[in-house]
mmCIF file of C-alpha atoms in Angstrom:
data_model
loop_
_atom_site.group_PDB
_atom_site.id
_atom_site.type_symbol
_atom_site.label_atom_id
_atom_site.label_comp_id
_atom_site.label_asym_id
_atom_site.label_seq_id
_atom_site.Cartn_x
_atom_site.Cartn_y
_atom_site.Cartn_z
ATOM 1 C CA UNK A 1 2.400 -6.625 -15.528
ATOM 2 C CA UNK A 2 0.656 -3.494 -14.455
ATOM 3 C CA UNK A 3 2.481 -0.231 -13.865
ATOM 4 C CA UNK A 4 1.402 2.967 -12.138
ATOM 5 C CA UNK A 5 3.032 6.326 -12.810
ATOM 6 C CA UNK A 6 2.748 9.522 -10.809
ATOM 7 C CA UNK A 7 4.564 12.223 -12.738
ATOM 8 C CA UNK A 8 4.398 14.929 -10.054
ATOM 9 C CA UNK A 9 6.989 14.282 -7.329
ATOM 10 C CA UNK A 10 5.809 17.345 -5.404
ATOM 11 C CA UNK A 11 2.778 19.621 -5.416
ATOM 12 C CA UNK A 12 1.773 22.535 -3.258
ATOM 13 C CA UNK A 13 -1.500 24.307 -2.588
ATOM 14 C CA UNK A 14 -2.766 27.171 -0.490
ATOM 15 C CA UNK A 15 -5.130 26.338 2.310
ATOM 16 C CA UNK A 16 -8.782 26.381 1.159
ATOM 17 C CA UNK A 17 -7.834 26.059 -2.514
ATOM 18 C CA UNK A 18 -8.104 23.089 -4.870
ATOM 19 C CA UNK A 19 -5.326 20.846 -6.088
ATOM 20 C CA UNK A 20 -5.264 17.921 -8.522
ATOM 21 C CA UNK A 21 -2.800 15.048 -8.341
ATOM 22 C CA UNK A 22 -2.167 13.025 -11.492
ATOM 23 C CA UNK A 23 -1.849 9.276 -12.004
ATOM 24 C CA UNK A 24 -1.630 7.130 -15.099
ATOM 25 C CA UNK A 25 -1.477 3.368 -15.284
ATOM 26 C CA UNK A 26 -0.892 0.648 -17.785
ATOM 27 C CA UNK A 27 -2.839 -2.596 -17.879
ATOM 28 C CA UNK A 28 -4.291 -5.066 -20.324
ATOM 29 C CA UNK A 29 -7.105 -5.965 -17.954
ATOM 30 C CA UNK A 30 -10.615 -4.623 -18.370
ATOM 31 C CA UNK A 31 -11.730 -4.899 -14.782
ATOM 32 C CA UNK A 32 -9.734 -3.581 -11.859
ATOM 33 C CA UNK A 33 -9.725 -1.237 -8.882
ATOM 34 C CA UNK A 34 -7.878 2.022 -8.468
ATOM 35 C CA UNK A 35 -7.063 3.652 -5.155
ATOM 36 C CA UNK A 36 -5.599 6.767 -3.671
ATOM 37 C CA UNK A 37 -3.812 6.293 -0.364
ATOM 38 C CA UNK A 38 -2.490 9.038 1.917
ATOM 39 C CA UNK A 39 0.649 8.626 4.010
ATOM 40 C CA UNK A 40 1.269 11.499 6.462
ATOM 41 C CA UNK A 41 4.832 11.961 7.710
ATOM 42 C CA UNK A 42 5.768 9.160 10.099
ATOM 43 C CA UNK A 43 2.206 7.903 10.135
ATOM 44 C CA UNK A 44 0.489 4.944 8.590
ATOM 45 C CA UNK A 45 -1.068 4.772 5.180
ATOM 46 C CA UNK A 46 -4.807 5.313 4.985
ATOM 47 C CA UNK A 47 -7.266 4.862 2.159
ATOM 48 C CA UNK A 48 -8.599 8.092 0.686
ATOM 49 C CA UNK A 49 -10.806 6.873 -2.133
ATOM 50 C CA UNK A 50 -11.369 3.892 -4.419
ATOM 51 C CA UNK A 51 -12.792 3.457 -7.903
ATOM 52 C CA UNK A 52 -14.087 0.324 -9.586
ATOM 53 C CA UNK A 53 -13.177 0.337 -13.269
ATOM 54 C CA UNK A 54 -16.621 -0.867 -14.366
ATOM 55 C CA UNK A 55 -18.262 2.190 -12.821
ATOM 56 C CA UNK A 56 -18.483 5.188 -15.119
ATOM 57 C CA UNK A 57 -19.372 7.521 -12.274
ATOM 58 C CA UNK A 58 -16.388 9.124 -10.601
ATOM 59 C CA UNK A 59 -15.995 8.319 -6.915
ATOM 60 C CA UNK A 60 -16.274 11.084 -4.322
ATOM 61 C CA UNK A 61 -15.562 11.167 -0.607
ATOM 62 C CA UNK A 62 -16.344 14.521 0.958
ATOM 63 C CA UNK A 63 -13.634 16.921 -0.278
ATOM 64 C CA UNK A 64 -11.927 14.236 -2.336
ATOM 65 C CA UNK A 65 -13.006 13.258 -5.823
ATOM 66 C CA UNK A 66 -11.448 11.485 -8.762
ATOM 67 C CA UNK A 67 -11.469 11.965 -12.503
ATOM 68 C CA UNK A 68 -11.345 8.461 -13.939
ATOM 69 C CA UNK A 69 -10.680 8.276 -17.670
ATOM 70 C CA UNK A 70 -10.594 4.555 -18.506
ATOM 71 C CA UNK A 71 -9.689 4.898 -22.171
ATOM 72 C CA UNK A 72 -6.827 7.225 -21.346
ATOM 73 C CA UNK A 73 -5.843 5.102 -18.325
ATOM 74 C CA UNK A 74 -5.819 8.180 -16.175
ATOM 75 C CA UNK A 75 -6.933 8.503 -12.551
ATOM 76 C CA UNK A 76 -6.463 11.918 -10.974
ATOM 77 C CA UNK A 77 -7.361 13.003 -7.443
ATOM 78 C CA UNK A 78 -8.910 16.388 -6.753
ATOM 79 C CA UNK A 79 -8.757 17.794 -3.247
ATOM 80 C CA UNK A 80 -11.127 20.694 -2.682
ATOM 81 C CA UNK A 81 -10.932 23.228 0.153
ATOM 82 C CA UNK A 82 -7.464 21.978 1.077
ATOM 83 C CA UNK A 83 -6.652 21.774 4.762
ATOM 84 C CA UNK A 84 -3.344 21.695 6.604
ATOM 85 C CA UNK A 85 -4.077 18.107 7.578
ATOM 86 C CA UNK A 86 -4.093 17.101 3.915
ATOM 87 C CA UNK A 87 -0.313 17.503 3.791
ATOM 88 C CA UNK A 88 1.105 14.050 3.108
ATOM 89 C CA UNK A 89 2.540 11.734 0.497
ATOM 90 C CA UNK A 90 -0.229 10.511 -1.798
ATOM 91 C CA UNK A 91 0.001 7.205 -3.612
ATOM 92 C CA UNK A 92 -2.034 5.968 -6.515
ATOM 93 C CA UNK A 93 -2.475 2.193 -6.554
ATOM 94 C CA UNK A 94 -3.883 -0.476 -8.861
ATOM 95 C CA UNK A 95 -5.428 -3.839 -8.029
ATOM 96 C CA UNK A 96 -6.702 -6.494 -10.359
ATOM 97 C CA UNK A 97 -10.390 -7.343 -10.173
ATOM 98 C CA UNK A 98 -9.874 -11.053 -9.873
ATOM 99 C CA UNK A 99 -8.203 -11.941 -6.603
ATOM 100 C CA UNK A 100 -6.717 -15.149 -7.823
ATOM 101 C CA UNK A 101 -4.251 -16.527 -10.290
ATOM 102 C CA UNK A 102 -1.086 -14.473 -10.108
ATOM 103 C CA UNK A 103 -2.694 -11.424 -8.557
ATOM 104 C CA UNK A 104 -4.242 -12.309 -5.212
ATOM 105 C CA UNK A 105 -5.258 -8.722 -4.728
ATOM 106 C CA UNK A 106 -1.802 -7.243 -4.337
ATOM 107 C CA UNK A 107 -1.544 -3.508 -4.816
ATOM 108 C CA UNK A 108 0.791 -1.936 -7.348
ATOM 109 C CA UNK A 109 1.746 1.569 -6.249
ATOM 110 C CA UNK A 110 3.028 4.638 -8.026
ATOM 111 C CA UNK A 111 6.051 6.573 -6.835
ATOM 112 C CA UNK A 112 3.996 9.023 -4.826
ATOM 113 C CA UNK A 113 3.373 12.773 -4.787
ATOM 114 C CA UNK A 114 4.327 14.902 -1.803
ATOM 115 C CA UNK A 115 1.592 17.459 -1.141
ATOM 116 C CA UNK A 116 2.432 20.585 0.814
ATOM 117 C CA UNK A 117 -0.379 22.812 2.094
ATOM 118 C CA UNK A 118 0.527 26.441 2.797
ATOM 119 C CA UNK A 119 -1.476 28.390 5.406
ATOM 120 C CA UNK B 1 -10.274 0.378 17.487
ATOM 121 C CA UNK B 2 -7.989 -2.597 16.842
ATOM 122 C CA UNK B 3 -6.297 -1.786 13.568
ATOM 123 C CA UNK B 4 -3.285 -3.516 12.071
ATOM 124 C CA UNK B 5 -0.360 -3.453 14.475
ATOM 125 C CA UNK B 6 3.312 -4.114 13.841
ATOM 126 C CA UNK B 7 6.172 -4.765 16.191
ATOM 127 C CA UNK B 8 8.784 -3.427 16.564
ATOM 128 C CA UNK B 9 8.260 0.010 15.079
ATOM 129 C CA UNK B 10 11.979 0.527 14.641
ATOM 130 C CA UNK B 11 14.856 -1.911 14.396
ATOM 131 C CA UNK B 12 18.546 -1.136 14.059
ATOM 132 C CA UNK B 13 20.811 -4.062 13.383
ATOM 133 C CA UNK B 14 24.284 -4.819 12.146
ATOM 134 C CA UNK B 15 24.909 -6.336 8.771
ATOM 135 C CA UNK B 16 24.793 -10.113 8.915
ATOM 136 C CA UNK B 17 22.355 -10.338 11.818
ATOM 137 C CA UNK B 18 18.907 -11.899 11.609
ATOM 138 C CA UNK B 19 15.771 -9.897 12.351
ATOM 139 C CA UNK B 20 12.134 -10.824 12.779
ATOM 140 C CA UNK B 21 9.093 -8.584 12.501
ATOM 141 C CA UNK B 22 5.570 -9.289 13.640
ATOM 142 C CA UNK B 23 2.244 -8.191 12.201
ATOM 143 C CA UNK B 24 -1.138 -8.541 13.876
ATOM 144 C CA UNK B 25 -3.938 -7.995 11.355
ATOM 145 C CA UNK B 26 -7.403 -6.713 12.049
ATOM 146 C CA UNK B 27 -9.340 -9.434 13.813
ATOM 147 C CA UNK B 28 -11.028 -11.868 11.415
ATOM 148 C CA UNK B 29 -9.243 -10.518 8.357
ATOM 149 C CA UNK B 30 -8.278 -13.578 6.356
ATOM 150 C CA UNK B 31 -5.846 -11.896 3.962
ATOM 151 C CA UNK B 32 -2.472 -10.525 4.973
ATOM 152 C CA UNK B 33 0.105 -8.751 2.820
ATOM 153 C CA UNK B 34 3.709 -7.657 3.329
ATOM 154 C CA UNK B 35 5.152 -4.722 1.402
ATOM 155 C CA UNK B 36 8.532 -3.004 1.453
ATOM 156 C CA UNK B 37 8.895 0.738 1.072
ATOM 157 C CA UNK B 38 12.197 2.512 0.549
ATOM 158 C CA UNK B 39 12.578 6.215 1.219
ATOM 159 C CA UNK B 40 10.600 8.374 -1.158
ATOM 160 C CA UNK B 41 9.137 5.432 -3.066
ATOM 161 C CA UNK B 42 5.848 3.598 -3.184
ATOM 162 C CA UNK B 43 5.444 0.275 -1.395
ATOM 163 C CA UNK B 44 6.391 -2.873 -3.290
ATOM 164 C CA UNK B 45 4.594 -6.160 -2.794
ATOM 165 C CA UNK B 46 6.557 -8.922 -1.050
ATOM 166 C CA UNK B 47 4.174 -11.722 -0.152
ATOM 167 C CA UNK B 48 0.568 -12.630 0.541
ATOM 168 C CA UNK B 49 -1.276 -15.015 2.865
ATOM 169 C CA UNK B 50 -4.829 -16.212 2.734
ATOM 170 C CA UNK B 51 -5.461 -17.647 6.156
ATOM 171 C CA UNK B 52 -2.305 -19.653 6.907
ATOM 172 C CA UNK B 53 -1.388 -20.386 3.297
ATOM 173 C CA UNK B 54 1.316 -18.312 1.617
ATOM 174 C CA UNK B 55 -0.053 -18.008 -1.892
ATOM 175 C CA UNK B 56 2.340 -15.645 -3.595
ATOM 176 C CA UNK B 57 5.897 -14.436 -3.184
ATOM 177 C CA UNK B 58 7.472 -11.600 -5.116
ATOM 178 C CA UNK B 59 10.794 -12.035 -6.852
ATOM 179 C CA UNK B 60 11.934 -9.286 -4.468
ATOM 180 C CA UNK B 61 11.730 -11.857 -1.684
ATOM 181 C CA UNK B 62 15.132 -13.499 -1.829
ATOM 182 C CA UNK B 63 15.914 -16.758 -0.067
ATOM 183 C CA UNK B 64 17.103 -14.737 2.930
ATOM 184 C CA UNK B 65 13.495 -13.699 3.540
ATOM 185 C CA UNK B 66 10.871 -15.970 5.017
ATOM 186 C CA UNK B 67 7.343 -15.255 6.145
ATOM 187 C CA UNK B 68 4.886 -17.307 8.125
ATOM 188 C CA UNK B 69 1.338 -17.074 9.332
ATOM 189 C CA UNK B 70 1.091 -20.218 11.431
ATOM 190 C CA UNK B 71 -2.491 -20.088 12.672
ATOM 191 C CA UNK B 72 -3.956 -17.729 10.160
ATOM 192 C CA UNK B 73 -3.776 -14.834 12.597
ATOM 193 C CA UNK B 74 -0.511 -12.943 13.156
ATOM 194 C CA UNK B 75 2.374 -13.141 10.710
ATOM 195 C CA UNK B 76 6.142 -12.919 11.025
ATOM 196 C CA UNK B 77 8.681 -11.783 8.470
ATOM 197 C CA UNK B 78 12.266 -12.887 9.049
ATOM 198 C CA UNK B 79 15.324 -11.597 7.264
ATOM 199 C CA UNK B 80 18.477 -13.651 7.637
ATOM 200 C CA UNK B 81 22.002 -12.318 7.155
ATOM 201 C CA UNK B 82 20.787 -8.756 6.739
ATOM 202 C CA UNK B 83 22.422 -6.497 4.169
ATOM 203 C CA UNK B 84 22.481 -2.705 3.981
ATOM 204 C CA UNK B 85 20.162 -2.909 1.013
ATOM 205 C CA UNK B 86 17.499 -4.399 3.281
ATOM 206 C CA UNK B 87 17.127 -1.044 5.047
ATOM 207 C CA UNK B 88 13.525 0.014 4.415
ATOM 208 C CA UNK B 89 10.078 0.318 5.928
ATOM 209 C CA UNK B 90 8.276 -3.022 6.062
ATOM 210 C CA UNK B 91 4.521 -2.602 5.875
ATOM 211 C CA UNK B 92 1.830 -5.103 6.696
ATOM 212 C CA UNK B 93 -1.744 -4.865 5.468
ATOM 213 C CA UNK B 94 -4.821 -6.990 5.971
ATOM 214 C CA UNK B 95 -8.177 -7.334 4.300
ATOM 215 C CA UNK B 96 -11.387 -9.319 4.490
ATOM 216 C CA UNK B 97 -12.380 -10.728 1.151
ATOM 217 C CA UNK B 98 -16.072 -10.380 1.769
ATOM 218 C CA UNK B 99 -15.857 -6.676 2.527
ATOM 219 C CA UNK B 100 -14.636 -5.247 -0.781
ATOM 220 C CA UNK B 101 -11.140 -6.473 0.008
ATOM 221 C CA UNK B 102 -9.857 -3.011 0.920
ATOM 222 C CA UNK B 103 -6.403 -3.294 2.437
ATOM 223 C CA UNK B 104 -5.767 -1.630 5.782
ATOM 224 C CA UNK B 105 -2.168 -0.855 6.599
ATOM 225 C CA UNK B 106 -0.209 -1.005 9.809
ATOM 226 C CA UNK B 107 2.286 1.659 10.925
ATOM 227 C CA UNK B 108 5.236 -0.297 9.577
ATOM 228 C CA UNK B 109 8.582 -1.440 10.936
ATOM 229 C CA UNK B 110 11.533 0.716 9.940
ATOM 230 C CA UNK B 111 14.669 -1.376 9.555
ATOM 231 C CA UNK B 112 18.121 0.174 9.514
ATOM 232 C CA UNK B 113 21.054 -2.095 8.723
ATOM 233 C CA UNK B 114 24.424 -0.665 9.714
#
């Protein structure tokens, strides 16, 4: 079974600065997806960024980028030019490539990292 | 924008009562997932539907839990004889296989069992 670990329960950053959230995972599969989801207080979870394991290029979405190290099984999220609206719980999640068998595309989440943005 | 919707948003019940939650996925999404999230933790997978077929159930889903998706559209999650340990946020997500299978989440139903 796959596991996802986020070792930083809480992080903080000053507005306009850069912060990196860490995530490691364990899997025996060679192909899979990795995701970062954002969950603002009392609001629904939204997708921030996704990475296909077969792609060597790190995914980017505007101010959000990842550092994907497949051999190390590491998947960190970098938020540049942090904004007050970035304050939320961030979850790293894993999904198998093959949506069948015992997987069916279910997401396995880490414990989450609470990000606080100071003005 | 018709995203994933869930009803009710909050439910308070007494131990031993039955509760039912509803999830309406994004139109035409053929995959539907239920997750449970306890305070300060990441969501945990409960069950999955492809169209109307329930294809996987987590071991977390005891025999007091049942889920249906009768016409391949909305889904219901019922908990019988609720226990205090059932208190959690119940999240629904949907996806369309042909579009990268990204899961879109609803706002969740927060259950409190007294």
